[in-house]
Amino acid sequence: MNKILRVNMTDLTTRTEPVPAAWAGLGGRALTSTIVAAEVPATCHALGENNKLVFAPGLLTGTPAANSGRLSAGAKSPLTGTIKESNAGGTAAQMLARLGIKALIIEGLPTGDTWYSLHVSNEGVTIQEETELLGKGNFAVIEALEARLGKKTGILTIGPAGELKMTAANISVKDPDSKIRSHGRGGLGAVMGSKKIKFITINDQGAPGVKIAEPEKFKVAARTFAKALLDHPVSGEGLPTYGTNVLVNILNEAGGLPTRNFTSGQFHAHDTISGETMYETIVSRGGKHKHGCHAGCIIQCSQVYTCTEGKYLTSGFEYETIWGLGADCCIENLDDIAQADNIMDDIGIDSIETAVMFGVAMEAGILPFGDGKGMIRLLEEEIGKGTPLGRILGGGAASVGKAYGVTRVPVVKNQAIPAYDPRSVKGIGITYATSTMGADHTSGYTIATNILNVGGFVDPLKKEGQVELSRNLQIATAAVDSTGMCIFVAFPALDIPECLPALIDMINARFGISLTGDDVTNLGKQVLKTERQFNMDAGFGKEHDRLPEFFKHEPVAPHNAVWDFSDEEIDEFWNF
Amino acid sequence: MNITVKLFATFRNGRFKMDHQDWPEGVDCRRIVASLGLTEEEIGIVLINGRHVPLDQVLGHGDTLSLFPLVGGG
Ligand code: SF4
């Protein structure tokens, strides 16, 4: 990959630049965060002209390496005010990599009211005016663009939520079935909307492809790596069968399933929304229980969930969404949750932020707990249409909490806490508190070791070992997020000794270099420190690495656990 | 003594979701696992009353034993 595409939306110019030497060894999150830290003033307004939106495929994206087709998107987040990297599957990452594009950087803001689209091809990037698809949902955008430009077109798009600059808005990426994966968290859709870009299309015809420096060495490593993914029971069997939603019953049994806006750790109707029930439902209706979000995914945690008549209802139906609308909002009907997932894809809004937001909205009395139909109405009629109430809801959990005076608002740095209660799964609480992204489970997924017995076991209800666990995982994740790999490769990497060396061998063979395990760890540390420095420059200190107060004072059933880390204990995290 | 046994994911195939069983005092998780025709290698997570335990943990009257294969990831 040898070029950077730069788009200036203020003067509507584009440039193709060579890759600076300092960026040559970076990809994915390492690259988006390095560019944002270097070029975006930390104190800028996230929706103003000084923020930049950066897309970067990973170091291994575009190669035959299994599960390497993820795309990183980065910017200053309008939701958290911190730096943000959000990665997603879909077809765009591999197309950009094959085109030799290391990063696409979008800067500036148009002065007028005109909306635009970008088109990326082997010739570079161009800017067009757009009128026809404004206000349209993401599914309609994808359908229209495939008709306009051909079925193979890669697409990044924002829905009405992004156009309206809602801080929970996401960026949708077309998947291999012309459906949607999302750069979900942190409101990056609002950043794209602020730059008045409705969509970005990609045509990879004539792309030079990805050159591998040492093909034989690569092949051997790629085979070892793929075998590890298929051999591990989580990535080889659990995820393809039940998807991530198998976690509903596990977290419920362990007492860490946040329920009724984080007032209990168990949900009475857990079985109706569980992965087991979902699997049976999908199979009986003729849907697909396994499905990959990009070509080359061999884990296939995604699925196609159909309605009773067998028609597509949603895909990429994740545990966090189902937990949030299910247990946290007490909605017991999986079809209602699936329909909501589809609407959130269409209007382009983060399903984690929005699900947690509904829990707060229910506590605020905007609608009753358990009201699935009411939730669907609010999505379609208020958020989707951008009414004043819809804009408050579309601002996420903290926005609703503030507007309605709710004090039990589960957020860190303004971003919603997902699907694992930090009182009864303490390691993940350290991750929520310290992550450079605001509350984010993926940035240091201690659930693996706290709950799933992957990578050893650290008792979820005790404080011992949690800070170190979270630190090690956050460092490793920052490195993995830079390779273009799906984070689920971490399961085999934690347990199967050949897996991580094979991953490093693939990077070495791809570039003809000789990184060691320590180099990769150092890359992870470097990424975290770069991100943290940006956040400190933006005004965030250690006093922001804290969970909301209520976790300290409200014991959660069934273990009656509270969040009992002292500030000093949390701050140990950054000692590396 | 009375033990509630809960099974999840593939462990339910050909077995049950939940069963109330009678076991003598001093029974450990390993014995109940064996009685279900499950091998130790298949076992991913063992919980008694929502707490992670090793297979040789002895159960008490009224305990709930939950068994999962190695699955998960979100
Ligand atoms: S395992 Fe799931 S998230 Fe990861 S690449 Fe495959 S479908 Fe995408």
CSV table of C-alpha atoms in Angstrom, one decimal, chain A residues 135-341:
chain,number,residue,atom,x,y,z
A,135,GLY,CA,-32.6,11.8,3.6
A,136,LYS,CA,-32.7,8.1,2.5
A,137,GLY,CA,-32.0,5.2,4.7
A,138,ASN,CA,-28.9,3.1,4.3
A,139,PHE,CA,-30.6,0.1,2.6
A,140,ALA,CA,-32.1,2.4,0.0
A,141,VAL,CA,-28.8,4.1,-0.6
A,142,ILE,CA,-27.0,0.8,-1.2
A,143,GLU,CA,-29.8,-0.4,-3.5
A,144,ALA,CA,-29.7,2.8,-5.5
A,145,LEU,CA,-25.9,2.9,-5.7
A,146,GLU,CA,-25.7,-0.7,-6.9
A,147,ALA,CA,-28.2,0.2,-9.7
A,148,ARG,CA,-26.2,3.4,-10.5
A,149,LEU,CA,-22.6,2.0,-10.4
A,150,GLY,CA,-22.9,-1.8,-10.4
A,151,LYS,CA,-23.3,-4.6,-7.9
A,152,LYS,CA,-19.6,-4.8,-7.0
A,153,THR,CA,-19.4,-1.2,-5.8
A,154,GLY,CA,-18.0,-0.8,-2.3
A,155,ILE,CA,-20.1,1.6,-0.2
A,156,LEU,CA,-19.7,3.6,3.1
A,157,THR,CA,-22.8,5.5,3.9
A,158,ILE,CA,-24.7,7.5,6.6
A,159,GLY,CA,-28.4,7.4,7.2
A,160,PRO,CA,-30.7,10.2,8.4
A,161,ALA,CA,-29.0,10.1,11.9
A,162,GLY,CA,-25.6,10.9,10.4
A,163,GLU,CA,-27.1,13.7,8.2
A,164,LEU,CA,-28.6,15.2,11.3
A,165,LYS,CA,-25.3,15.0,13.1
A,166,MET,CA,-26.7,12.9,16.0
A,167,THR,CA,-23.9,11.9,18.3
A,168,ALA,CA,-25.0,8.2,18.2
A,169,ALA,CA,-24.9,8.1,14.4
A,170,ASN,CA,-22.7,5.4,12.8
A,171,ILE,CA,-21.2,4.8,9.4
A,172,SER,CA,-22.5,1.8,7.5
A,173,VAL,CA,-20.4,-0.4,5.4
A,174,LYS,CA,-21.9,-2.7,2.7
A,175,ASP,CA,-21.3,-6.3,3.4
A,176,PRO,CA,-20.9,-9.1,0.8
A,177,ASP,CA,-24.7,-9.6,0.6
A,178,SER,CA,-25.4,-5.9,0.1
A,179,LYS,CA,-26.5,-5.6,3.7
A,180,ILE,CA,-24.8,-3.6,6.5
A,181,ARG,CA,-22.0,-3.7,9.0
A,182,SER,CA,-21.2,-0.6,11.0
A,183,HIS,CA,-18.5,1.6,12.4
A,184,GLY,CA,-20.8,1.8,15.3
A,185,ARG,CA,-19.4,3.6,18.3
A,186,GLY,CA,-18.6,7.2,19.0
A,187,GLY,CA,-20.8,9.1,16.5
A,188,LEU,CA,-18.5,8.9,13.5
A,189,GLY,CA,-21.6,9.1,11.3
A,190,ALA,CA,-22.1,12.7,12.6
A,191,VAL,CA,-18.5,13.6,11.6
A,192,MET,CA,-19.2,12.4,8.1
A,193,GLY,CA,-22.5,14.3,8.2
A,194,SER,CA,-20.8,17.4,9.3
A,195,LYS,CA,-18.6,17.2,6.2
A,196,LYS,CA,-21.8,16.8,4.2
A,197,ILE,CA,-20.7,13.5,2.7
A,198,LYS,CA,-23.7,11.2,2.3
A,199,PHE,CA,-21.7,8.3,1.0
A,200,ILE,CA,-18.4,7.1,-0.4
A,201,THR,CA,-18.3,4.6,-3.2
A,202,ILE,CA,-15.3,2.4,-4.2
A,203,ASN,CA,-14.5,0.8,-7.5
A,204,ASP,CA,-11.5,-1.5,-7.4
A,205,GLN,CA,-11.2,-2.3,-11.1
A,206,GLY,CA,-7.6,-2.3,-12.2
A,207,ALA,CA,-6.4,-2.3,-8.6
A,208,PRO,CA,-2.8,-3.4,-8.4
A,209,GLY,CA,-3.6,-5.7,-5.5
A,210,VAL,CA,-1.5,-6.4,-2.4
A,211,LYS,CA,2.0,-7.6,-3.0
A,212,ILE,CA,3.4,-10.1,-0.5
A,213,ALA,CA,7.2,-9.8,0.0
A,214,GLU,CA,7.7,-13.5,0.9
A,215,PRO,CA,4.8,-15.5,-0.5
A,216,GLU,CA,6.0,-19.0,0.6
A,217,LYS,CA,6.6,-17.9,4.2
A,218,PHE,CA,3.2,-16.1,4.1
A,219,LYS,CA,1.4,-19.2,2.9
A,220,VAL,CA,2.8,-21.4,5.7
A,221,ALA,CA,2.0,-18.9,8.4
A,222,ALA,CA,-1.5,-18.2,7.0
A,223,ARG,CA,-2.3,-21.9,7.1
A,224,THR,CA,-1.1,-22.3,10.7
A,225,PHE,CA,-3.2,-19.2,11.7
A,226,ALA,CA,-6.3,-20.5,10.0
A,227,LYS,CA,-6.0,-23.8,11.6
A,228,ALA,CA,-5.7,-22.2,15.1
A,229,LEU,CA,-8.9,-20.3,14.4
A,230,LEU,CA,-10.8,-23.4,13.4
A,231,ASP,CA,-9.4,-25.6,16.1
A,232,HIS,CA,-10.3,-23.3,19.0
A,233,PRO,CA,-13.8,-24.2,20.4
A,234,VAL,CA,-14.9,-20.6,20.6
A,235,SER,CA,-13.9,-19.4,17.2
A,236,GLY,CA,-14.3,-22.8,15.5
A,237,GLU,CA,-17.6,-23.9,16.9
A,238,GLY,CA,-19.3,-21.6,19.5
A,239,LEU,CA,-19.3,-18.4,17.4
A,240,PRO,CA,-20.5,-20.0,14.1
A,241,THR,CA,-23.3,-21.8,15.8
A,242,TYR,CA,-24.8,-19.4,18.3
A,243,GLY,CA,-23.1,-16.1,17.3
A,244,THR,CA,-22.1,-13.7,20.0
A,245,ASN,CA,-25.6,-14.0,21.5
A,246,VAL,CA,-24.7,-17.2,23.3
A,247,LEU,CA,-23.5,-14.8,26.0
A,248,VAL,CA,-27.0,-13.9,27.2
A,249,ASN,CA,-27.4,-17.2,29.1
A,250,ILE,CA,-23.7,-17.2,30.3
A,251,LEU,CA,-23.8,-13.7,31.7
A,252,ASN,CA,-27.3,-14.3,33.2
A,253,GLU,CA,-26.0,-17.4,35.0
A,254,ALA,CA,-22.9,-15.5,36.2
A,255,GLY,CA,-25.1,-12.6,37.4
A,256,GLY,CA,-23.4,-10.0,35.1
A,257,LEU,CA,-26.3,-9.4,32.6
A,258,PRO,CA,-27.3,-5.8,33.2
A,259,THR,CA,-31.1,-5.7,33.5
A,260,ARG,CA,-33.7,-3.0,33.7
A,261,ASN,CA,-31.3,-0.1,33.2
A,262,PHE,CA,-28.5,-1.7,35.3
A,263,THR,CA,-30.6,-2.4,38.4
A,264,SER,CA,-30.2,-6.2,38.4
A,265,GLY,CA,-27.6,-8.7,37.0
A,266,GLN,CA,-30.2,-11.3,35.9
A,267,PHE,CA,-33.2,-11.1,33.5
A,268,HIS,CA,-36.2,-13.4,34.1
A,269,ALA,CA,-36.8,-13.8,30.4
A,270,HIS,CA,-33.2,-14.6,29.4
A,271,ASP,CA,-34.1,-17.8,27.7
A,272,THR,CA,-36.4,-16.2,25.2
A,273,ILE,CA,-33.7,-13.8,23.9
A,274,SER,CA,-30.8,-16.3,24.3
A,275,GLY,CA,-28.4,-17.5,21.6
A,276,GLU,CA,-29.9,-21.0,22.0
A,277,THR,CA,-33.4,-19.8,21.2
A,278,MET,CA,-32.1,-17.6,18.4
A,279,TYR,CA,-30.3,-20.5,16.8
A,280,GLU,CA,-33.4,-22.7,16.9
A,281,THR,CA,-35.5,-19.8,15.5
A,282,ILE,CA,-33.1,-19.2,12.7
A,283,VAL,CA,-32.9,-22.8,11.7
A,284,SER,CA,-36.7,-23.4,11.9
A,285,ARG,CA,-37.3,-20.4,9.7
A,286,GLY,CA,-34.7,-21.2,7.1
A,287,GLY,CA,-32.3,-18.4,7.9
A,288,LYS,CA,-28.5,-18.8,8.2
A,289,HIS,CA,-26.9,-19.3,11.6
A,290,LYS,CA,-23.4,-18.6,10.2
A,291,HIS,CA,-22.3,-15.8,7.9
A,292,GLY,CA,-19.2,-13.8,7.5
A,293,CYS,CA,-19.1,-10.0,7.5
A,294,HIS,CA,-16.4,-10.0,4.8
A,295,ALA,CA,-14.9,-12.5,2.3
A,296,GLY,CA,-12.1,-14.4,4.1
A,297,CYS,CA,-13.8,-14.6,7.5
A,298,ILE,CA,-13.7,-18.2,8.5
A,299,ILE,CA,-15.2,-17.8,12.0
A,300,GLN,CA,-18.5,-16.4,10.7
A,301,CYS,CA,-20.1,-15.2,13.9
A,302,SER,CA,-22.8,-13.3,11.9
A,303,GLN,CA,-26.1,-14.7,10.8
A,304,VAL,CA,-29.2,-14.0,8.8
A,305,TYR,CA,-32.3,-13.7,10.9
A,306,THR,CA,-35.6,-14.0,9.1
A,307,CYS,CA,-39.2,-13.3,10.0
A,308,THR,CA,-41.8,-16.0,10.2
A,309,GLU,CA,-42.5,-15.8,6.5
A,310,GLY,CA,-38.8,-16.4,5.8
A,311,LYS,CA,-38.0,-12.8,4.7
A,312,TYR,CA,-34.8,-11.1,5.8
A,313,LEU,CA,-35.2,-9.3,9.0
A,314,THR,CA,-31.6,-8.6,10.1
A,315,SER,CA,-28.0,-9.8,10.1
A,316,GLY,CA,-25.0,-9.2,12.2
A,317,PHE,CA,-27.4,-9.6,15.1
A,318,GLU,CA,-25.1,-9.1,18.1
A,319,TYR,CA,-25.2,-10.0,21.7
A,320,GLU,CA,-24.8,-6.4,22.7
A,321,THR,CA,-27.9,-5.3,20.8
A,322,ILE,CA,-30.0,-8.2,22.0
A,323,TRP,CA,-28.8,-7.7,25.6
A,324,GLY,CA,-29.5,-4.0,25.5
A,325,LEU,CA,-33.0,-4.0,24.0
A,326,GLY,CA,-33.7,-7.4,25.7
A,327,ALA,CA,-32.5,-7.5,29.3
A,328,ASP,CA,-31.7,-3.8,29.8
A,329,CYS,CA,-35.0,-2.7,28.4
A,330,CYS,CA,-36.9,-5.8,29.5
A,331,ILE,CA,-38.2,-6.5,25.9
A,332,GLU,CA,-38.9,-10.2,25.7
A,333,ASN,CA,-39.8,-10.5,22.0
A,334,LEU,CA,-36.7,-11.4,19.8
A,335,ASP,CA,-38.6,-10.5,16.6
A,336,ASP,CA,-39.2,-6.9,17.9
A,337,ILE,CA,-35.5,-6.7,18.8
A,338,ALA,CA,-34.5,-7.9,15.3
A,339,GLN,CA,-36.8,-5.4,13.7
A,340,ALA,CA,-35.3,-2.6,15.8
A,341,ASP,CA,-31.8,-3.8,14.7
